[in-house]
Amino acid sequence: MKKIITAFALMATVLTPAHAAPRNPSWLSHAVFYQIYPSSFMDSNDDGIGDLRGIQSRLGYLKQLGITAIWLNPIFESGWFDGGYDVIQRRAC
């Protein structure tokens, strides 16, 4: 089974120091989350497996639906024993 390995940013985020971040951000109280399982959401290169470029191509549609936050299921390489949550530990060569 092919693994999803992609290295580009889906959305830009602004990082602030922990002491400057509010404890309960105001956007969270009215956010509309949509959970995406990347490998089955949208395939951008016709290999049969969804990918981050496919997700990116549908962001406008999700925004149109009123989605304001996205929760991505695992997108890193795994042994696929736990639905992608089991990370493969790479050994140094």
Short mmCIF file of N, CA, C and O in Angstrom, two decimals:
data_model
loop_
_atom_site.label_atom_id
_atom_site.label_comp_id
_atom_site.label_asym_id
_atom_site.label_seq_id
_atom_site.Cartn_x
_atom_site.Cartn_y
_atom_site.Cartn_z
N MET A 1 0.84 -1.18 0.00
CA MET A 1 0.00 0.00 0.00
C MET A 1 0.89 1.24 0.00
O MET A 1 1.87 1.31 0.72
N LYS A 2 0.54 2.17 -0.84
CA LYS A 2 1.34 3.39 -0.93
C LYS A 2 1.13 4.25 0.31
O LYS A 2 0.09 4.27 0.91
N LYS A 3 2.14 4.97 0.67
CA LYS A 3 2.07 5.88 1.81
C LYS A 3 1.97 7.31 1.31
O LYS A 3 2.48 7.65 0.25
N ILE A 4 1.29 8.10 2.04
CA ILE A 4 1.22 9.51 1.68
C ILE A 4 2.42 10.21 2.28
O ILE A 4 2.61 10.24 3.48
N ILE A 5 3.27 10.71 1.41
CA ILE A 5 4.44 11.45 1.87
C ILE A 5 4.46 12.75 1.08
O ILE A 5 4.74 12.74 -0.10
N THR A 6 4.13 13.82 1.70
CA THR A 6 4.06 15.09 1.02
C THR A 6 4.74 16.14 1.86
O THR A 6 4.60 16.13 3.07
N ALA A 7 5.45 17.05 1.20
CA ALA A 7 6.20 18.05 1.96
C ALA A 7 5.91 19.45 1.47
O ALA A 7 6.73 20.09 0.85
N PHE A 8 4.70 19.93 1.68
CA PHE A 8 4.43 21.33 1.42
C PHE A 8 3.37 21.81 2.41
O PHE A 8 2.62 21.04 2.95
N ALA A 9 3.35 23.09 2.64
CA ALA A 9 2.43 23.65 3.64
C ALA A 9 1.03 23.75 3.09
O ALA A 9 0.84 24.19 1.97
N LEU A 10 0.05 23.33 3.87
CA LEU A 10 -1.35 23.44 3.46
C LEU A 10 -1.90 24.82 3.79
O LEU A 10 -2.54 25.44 2.97
N MET A 11 -1.62 25.29 4.96
CA MET A 11 -2.08 26.61 5.35
C MET A 11 -1.00 27.29 6.17
O MET A 11 -0.24 26.63 6.87
N ALA A 12 -0.90 28.60 6.05
CA ALA A 12 0.09 29.35 6.82
C ALA A 12 -0.46 29.59 8.22
O ALA A 12 -1.63 29.82 8.41
N THR A 13 0.42 29.48 9.21
CA THR A 13 0.03 29.76 10.58
C THR A 13 0.99 30.76 11.18
O THR A 13 2.15 30.83 10.78
N VAL A 14 0.50 31.51 12.09
CA VAL A 14 1.33 32.49 12.78
C VAL A 14 1.59 31.96 14.18
O VAL A 14 0.66 31.68 14.93
N LEU A 15 2.86 31.78 14.51
CA LEU A 15 3.23 31.27 15.81
C LEU A 15 3.54 32.42 16.75
O LEU A 15 4.24 33.35 16.39
N THR A 16 3.01 32.34 17.94
CA THR A 16 3.30 33.35 18.94
C THR A 16 3.88 32.65 20.16
O THR A 16 3.62 31.47 20.38
N PRO A 17 4.65 33.36 20.97
CA PRO A 17 5.19 32.73 22.19
C PRO A 17 4.04 32.24 23.07
O PRO A 17 2.96 32.82 23.08
N ALA A 18 4.30 31.16 23.81
CA ALA A 18 3.26 30.56 24.64
C ALA A 18 2.69 31.55 25.65
O ALA A 18 1.49 31.54 25.93
N HIS A 19 3.52 32.43 26.18
CA HIS A 19 3.03 33.38 27.17
C HIS A 19 2.12 34.44 26.55
O HIS A 19 1.33 35.06 27.25
N ALA A 20 2.18 34.65 25.24
CA ALA A 20 1.35 35.65 24.58
C ALA A 20 0.04 35.08 24.04
O ALA A 20 -0.87 35.82 23.72
N ALA A 21 -0.05 33.77 23.96
CA ALA A 21 -1.25 33.13 23.40
C ALA A 21 -2.38 33.14 24.43
O ALA A 21 -2.16 32.84 25.60
N PRO A 22 -3.60 33.49 24.00
CA PRO A 22 -4.72 33.47 24.94
C PRO A 22 -5.05 32.04 25.36
O PRO A 22 -4.87 31.10 24.59
N ARG A 23 -5.55 31.88 26.56
CA ARG A 23 -5.89 30.55 27.06
C ARG A 23 -7.06 29.96 26.29
O ARG A 23 -7.09 28.78 26.03
N ASN A 24 -8.03 30.76 25.96
CA ASN A 24 -9.19 30.31 25.21
C ASN A 24 -9.38 31.25 24.03
O ASN A 24 -10.09 32.25 24.15
N PRO A 25 -8.79 30.94 22.89
CA PRO A 25 -8.92 31.84 21.74
C PRO A 25 -10.39 32.04 21.36
O PRO A 25 -11.18 31.10 21.36
N SER A 26 -10.76 33.27 21.03
CA SER A 26 -12.16 33.58 20.74
C SER A 26 -12.68 32.84 19.51
O SER A 26 -13.84 32.47 19.45
N TRP A 27 -11.82 32.59 18.51
CA TRP A 27 -12.27 31.92 17.29
C TRP A 27 -12.74 30.49 17.56
O TRP A 27 -13.59 29.96 16.85
N LEU A 28 -12.19 29.89 18.61
CA LEU A 28 -12.51 28.49 18.90
C LEU A 28 -13.96 28.29 19.31
O LEU A 28 -14.57 27.26 19.02
N SER A 29 -14.56 29.29 19.94
CA SER A 29 -15.94 29.15 20.41
C SER A 29 -16.96 29.12 19.27
O SER A 29 -18.08 28.65 19.46
N HIS A 30 -16.60 29.61 18.10
CA HIS A 30 -17.53 29.60 16.97
C HIS A 30 -16.97 28.92 15.72
O HIS A 30 -17.52 29.04 14.65
N ALA A 31 -15.89 28.17 15.89
CA ALA A 31 -15.26 27.48 14.76
C ALA A 31 -16.14 26.31 14.29
O ALA A 31 -16.81 25.66 15.08
N VAL A 32 -16.11 26.08 12.99
CA VAL A 32 -16.80 24.94 12.40
C VAL A 32 -15.71 24.03 11.84
O VAL A 32 -15.07 24.34 10.84
N PHE A 33 -15.46 22.90 12.52
CA PHE A 33 -14.40 21.98 12.13
C PHE A 33 -14.90 20.95 11.12
O PHE A 33 -16.07 20.55 11.15
N TYR A 34 -13.99 20.54 10.25
CA TYR A 34 -14.27 19.47 9.29
C TYR A 34 -13.07 18.54 9.31
O TYR A 34 -11.95 18.96 9.07
N GLN A 35 -13.29 17.28 9.64
CA GLN A 35 -12.20 16.31 9.71
C GLN A 35 -12.00 15.69 8.33
O GLN A 35 -12.95 15.25 7.68
N ILE A 36 -10.73 15.64 7.91
CA ILE A 36 -10.40 15.10 6.59
C ILE A 36 -9.45 13.92 6.74
O ILE A 36 -8.43 14.01 7.42
N TYR A 37 -9.81 12.81 6.11
CA TYR A 37 -8.93 11.65 6.00
C TYR A 37 -8.25 11.80 4.64
O TYR A 37 -8.84 11.51 3.59
N PRO A 38 -7.00 12.33 4.62
CA PRO A 38 -6.36 12.74 3.38
C PRO A 38 -6.32 11.68 2.27
O PRO A 38 -6.53 12.01 1.11
N SER A 39 -6.06 10.43 2.60
CA SER A 39 -5.89 9.44 1.54
C SER A 39 -7.17 9.11 0.79
O SER A 39 -7.12 8.51 -0.28
N SER A 40 -8.32 9.53 1.31
CA SER A 40 -9.56 9.27 0.59
C SER A 40 -10.34 10.54 0.25
O SER A 40 -11.42 10.46 -0.32
N PHE A 41 -9.82 11.70 0.57
CA PHE A 41 -10.57 12.93 0.35
C PHE A 41 -10.53 13.40 -1.11
O PHE A 41 -11.55 13.54 -1.74
N MET A 42 -9.34 13.64 -1.65
CA MET A 42 -9.23 14.14 -3.03
C MET A 42 -7.87 13.78 -3.60
O MET A 42 -6.84 14.09 -3.02
N ASP A 43 -7.88 13.13 -4.74
CA ASP A 43 -6.66 12.70 -5.42
C ASP A 43 -6.32 13.71 -6.52
O ASP A 43 -7.10 13.92 -7.44
N SER A 44 -5.15 14.33 -6.43
CA SER A 44 -4.80 15.36 -7.42
C SER A 44 -3.95 14.83 -8.58
O SER A 44 -3.83 15.49 -9.61
N ASN A 45 -3.37 13.63 -8.45
CA ASN A 45 -2.48 13.14 -9.50
C ASN A 45 -2.91 11.79 -10.09
O ASN A 45 -2.12 11.10 -10.71
N ASP A 46 -4.15 11.42 -9.86
CA ASP A 46 -4.74 10.19 -10.44
C ASP A 46 -4.01 8.90 -10.09
O ASP A 46 -4.00 7.97 -10.88
N ASP A 47 -3.42 8.83 -8.88
CA ASP A 47 -2.81 7.57 -8.46
C ASP A 47 -3.74 6.77 -7.55
O ASP A 47 -3.39 5.71 -7.07
N GLY A 48 -4.95 7.30 -7.32
CA GLY A 48 -5.92 6.58 -6.51
C GLY A 48 -5.84 6.87 -5.03
O GLY A 48 -6.61 6.31 -4.26
N ILE A 49 -4.92 7.72 -4.62
CA ILE A 49 -4.75 8.05 -3.20
C ILE A 49 -4.84 9.55 -3.03
O ILE A 49 -4.15 10.31 -3.71
N GLY A 50 -5.71 9.99 -2.12
CA GLY A 50 -5.84 11.41 -1.85
C GLY A 50 -4.53 12.00 -1.34
O GLY A 50 -3.68 11.29 -0.81
N ASP A 51 -4.37 13.29 -1.52
CA ASP A 51 -3.12 13.94 -1.13
C ASP A 51 -3.37 15.38 -0.71
O ASP A 51 -4.49 15.89 -0.84
N LEU A 52 -2.34 16.03 -0.18
CA LEU A 52 -2.48 17.40 0.31
C LEU A 52 -2.81 18.38 -0.81
O LEU A 52 -3.56 19.33 -0.61
N ARG A 53 -2.28 18.15 -1.99
CA ARG A 53 -2.64 19.02 -3.12
C ARG A 53 -4.13 18.90 -3.44
O ARG A 53 -4.77 19.88 -3.81
N GLY A 54 -4.67 17.72 -3.30
CA GLY A 54 -6.10 17.52 -3.50
C GLY A 54 -6.92 18.28 -2.47
O GLY A 54 -7.93 18.90 -2.80
N ILE A 55 -6.49 18.22 -1.23
CA ILE A 55 -7.17 18.97 -0.17
C ILE A 55 -7.10 20.46 -0.46
O ILE A 55 -8.11 21.18 -0.39
N GLN A 56 -5.92 20.91 -0.84
CA GLN A 56 -5.72 22.32 -1.14
C GLN A 56 -6.65 22.78 -2.27
O GLN A 56 -7.20 23.87 -2.23
N SER A 57 -6.87 21.91 -3.24
CA SER A 57 -7.72 22.28 -4.37
C SER A 57 -9.19 22.43 -3.98
O SER A 57 -9.97 23.02 -4.72
N ARG A 58 -9.58 21.93 -2.83
CA ARG A 58 -10.98 21.99 -2.38
C ARG A 58 -11.19 22.95 -1.22
O ARG A 58 -12.29 23.01 -0.66
N LEU A 59 -10.17 23.71 -0.83
CA LEU A 59 -10.33 24.63 0.30
C LEU A 59 -11.40 25.68 0.04
O LEU A 59 -12.15 26.05 0.95
N GLY A 60 -11.49 26.18 -1.18
CA GLY A 60 -12.53 27.16 -1.50
C GLY A 60 -13.92 26.60 -1.30
O GLY A 60 -14.82 27.29 -0.78
N TYR A 61 -14.13 25.36 -1.70
CA TYR A 61 -15.42 24.70 -1.53
C TYR A 61 -15.75 24.54 -0.05
O TYR A 61 -16.88 24.81 0.37
N LEU A 62 -14.75 24.11 0.74
CA LEU A 62 -14.98 23.93 2.18
C LEU A 62 -15.32 25.27 2.84
O LEU A 62 -16.21 25.34 3.69
N LYS A 63 -14.64 26.33 2.40
CA LYS A 63 -14.93 27.66 2.92
C LYS A 63 -16.35 28.07 2.57
O LYS A 63 -17.07 28.64 3.39
N GLN A 64 -16.77 27.76 1.36
CA GLN A 64 -18.12 28.08 0.90
C GLN A 64 -19.18 27.37 1.76
O GLN A 64 -20.27 27.89 1.98
N LEU A 65 -18.85 26.19 2.25
CA LEU A 65 -19.76 25.44 3.12
C LEU A 65 -19.82 26.01 4.53
O LEU A 65 -20.67 25.61 5.32
N GLY A 66 -18.90 26.92 4.85
CA GLY A 66 -18.87 27.50 6.19
C GLY A 66 -17.84 26.89 7.11
O GLY A 66 -17.81 27.18 8.31
N ILE A 67 -16.99 26.02 6.57
CA ILE A 67 -15.93 25.40 7.37
C ILE A 67 -14.88 26.45 7.69
O ILE A 67 -14.42 27.18 6.82
N THR A 68 -14.50 26.55 8.98
CA THR A 68 -13.50 27.53 9.38
C THR A 68 -12.23 26.90 9.95
O THR A 68 -11.25 27.59 10.17
N ALA A 69 -12.25 25.59 10.18
CA ALA A 69 -11.07 24.90 10.71
C ALA A 69 -11.06 23.46 10.18
O ALA A 69 -12.11 22.85 10.02
N ILE A 70 -9.86 22.96 9.90
CA ILE A 70 -9.72 21.60 9.36
C ILE A 70 -8.89 20.75 10.31
O ILE A 70 -7.86 21.19 10.81
N TRP A 71 -9.37 19.54 10.55
CA TRP A 71 -8.64 18.55 11.34
C TRP A 71 -8.17 17.49 10.36
O TRP A 71 -8.98 16.81 9.75
N LEU A 72 -6.86 17.36 10.18
CA LEU A 72 -6.32 16.34 9.27
C LEU A 72 -5.96 15.07 10.03
O LEU A 72 -5.29 15.11 11.04
N ASN A 73 -6.41 13.95 9.51
CA ASN A 73 -5.93 12.67 10.02
C ASN A 73 -4.46 12.53 9.62
O ASN A 73 -3.96 13.32 8.83
N PRO A 74 -3.76 11.51 10.11
CA PRO A 74 -2.32 11.39 9.87
C PRO A 74 -1.93 11.49 8.39
O PRO A 74 -2.59 10.93 7.52
N ILE A 75 -0.81 12.18 8.15
CA ILE A 75 -0.28 12.32 6.80
C ILE A 75 1.18 11.89 6.73
O ILE A 75 1.81 12.04 5.71
N PHE A 76 1.70 11.34 7.82
CA PHE A 76 3.10 10.93 7.85
C PHE A 76 3.22 9.44 7.54
O PHE A 76 2.24 8.70 7.58
N GLU A 77 4.41 9.01 7.25
CA GLU A 77 4.65 7.61 6.92
C GLU A 77 4.44 6.72 8.14
O GLU A 77 4.89 7.04 9.23
N SER A 78 3.75 5.61 7.94
CA SER A 78 3.48 4.71 9.05
C SER A 78 3.50 3.26 8.56
O SER A 78 3.53 3.01 7.37
N GLY A 79 3.44 2.34 9.50
CA GLY A 79 3.35 0.92 9.17
C GLY A 79 1.92 0.50 8.89
O GLY A 79 1.65 -0.63 8.52
N TRP A 80 0.99 1.43 9.07
CA TRP A 80 -0.44 1.25 8.83
C TRP A 80 -1.06 0.16 9.70
O TRP A 80 -1.97 -0.54 9.32
N PHE A 81 -0.54 0.05 10.95
CA PHE A 81 -1.11 -0.90 11.90
C PHE A 81 -2.23 -0.26 12.71
O PHE A 81 -3.05 -0.94 13.28
N ASP A 82 -2.23 1.08 12.76
CA ASP A 82 -3.19 1.80 13.58
C ASP A 82 -3.80 2.95 12.80
O ASP A 82 -3.90 4.07 13.29
N GLY A 83 -4.18 2.72 11.56
CA GLY A 83 -4.82 3.74 10.75
C GLY A 83 -3.95 4.93 10.44
O GLY A 83 -4.45 6.01 10.18
N GLY A 84 -2.65 4.76 10.49
CA GLY A 84 -1.73 5.85 10.19
C GLY A 84 -1.17 6.56 11.41
O GLY A 84 -0.28 7.39 11.29
N TYR A 85 -1.69 6.24 12.59
CA TYR A 85 -1.20 6.91 13.81
C TYR A 85 0.09 6.28 14.33
O TYR A 85 0.70 6.80 15.24
N ASP A 86 0.48 5.15 13.79
CA ASP A 86 1.71 4.49 14.22
C ASP A 86 2.87 4.95 13.33
O ASP A 86 2.97 4.57 12.19
N VAL A 87 3.71 5.80 13.86
CA VAL A 87 4.81 6.38 13.10
C VAL A 87 5.95 5.38 12.98
O VAL A 87 6.30 4.71 13.95
N ILE A 88 6.52 5.28 11.77
CA ILE A 88 7.68 4.42 11.57
C ILE A 88 8.91 5.16 12.07
O ILE A 88 9.15 6.31 11.73
N GLN A 89 9.67 4.49 12.91
CA GLN A 89 10.90 5.09 13.41
C GLN A 89 12.02 4.77 12.43
O GLN A 89 12.34 3.62 12.17
N ARG A 90 12.60 5.79 11.85
CA ARG A 90 13.70 5.62 10.90
C ARG A 90 15.01 5.54 11.66
O ARG A 90 15.26 6.31 12.57
N ARG A 91 15.85 4.62 11.26
CA ARG A 91 17.18 4.50 11.89
C ARG A 91 18.19 5.23 11.05
O ARG A 91 18.14 5.23 9.83
N ALA A 92 19.15 5.83 11.73
CA ALA A 92 20.22 6.54 11.03
C ALA A 92 21.09 5.54 10.29
O ALA A 92 21.36 4.45 10.77
N CYS A 93 21.50 5.92 9.09
CA CYS A 93 22.33 5.01 8.28
C CYS A 93 23.79 5.09 8.68
O CYS A 93 24.31 6.02 9.11
#
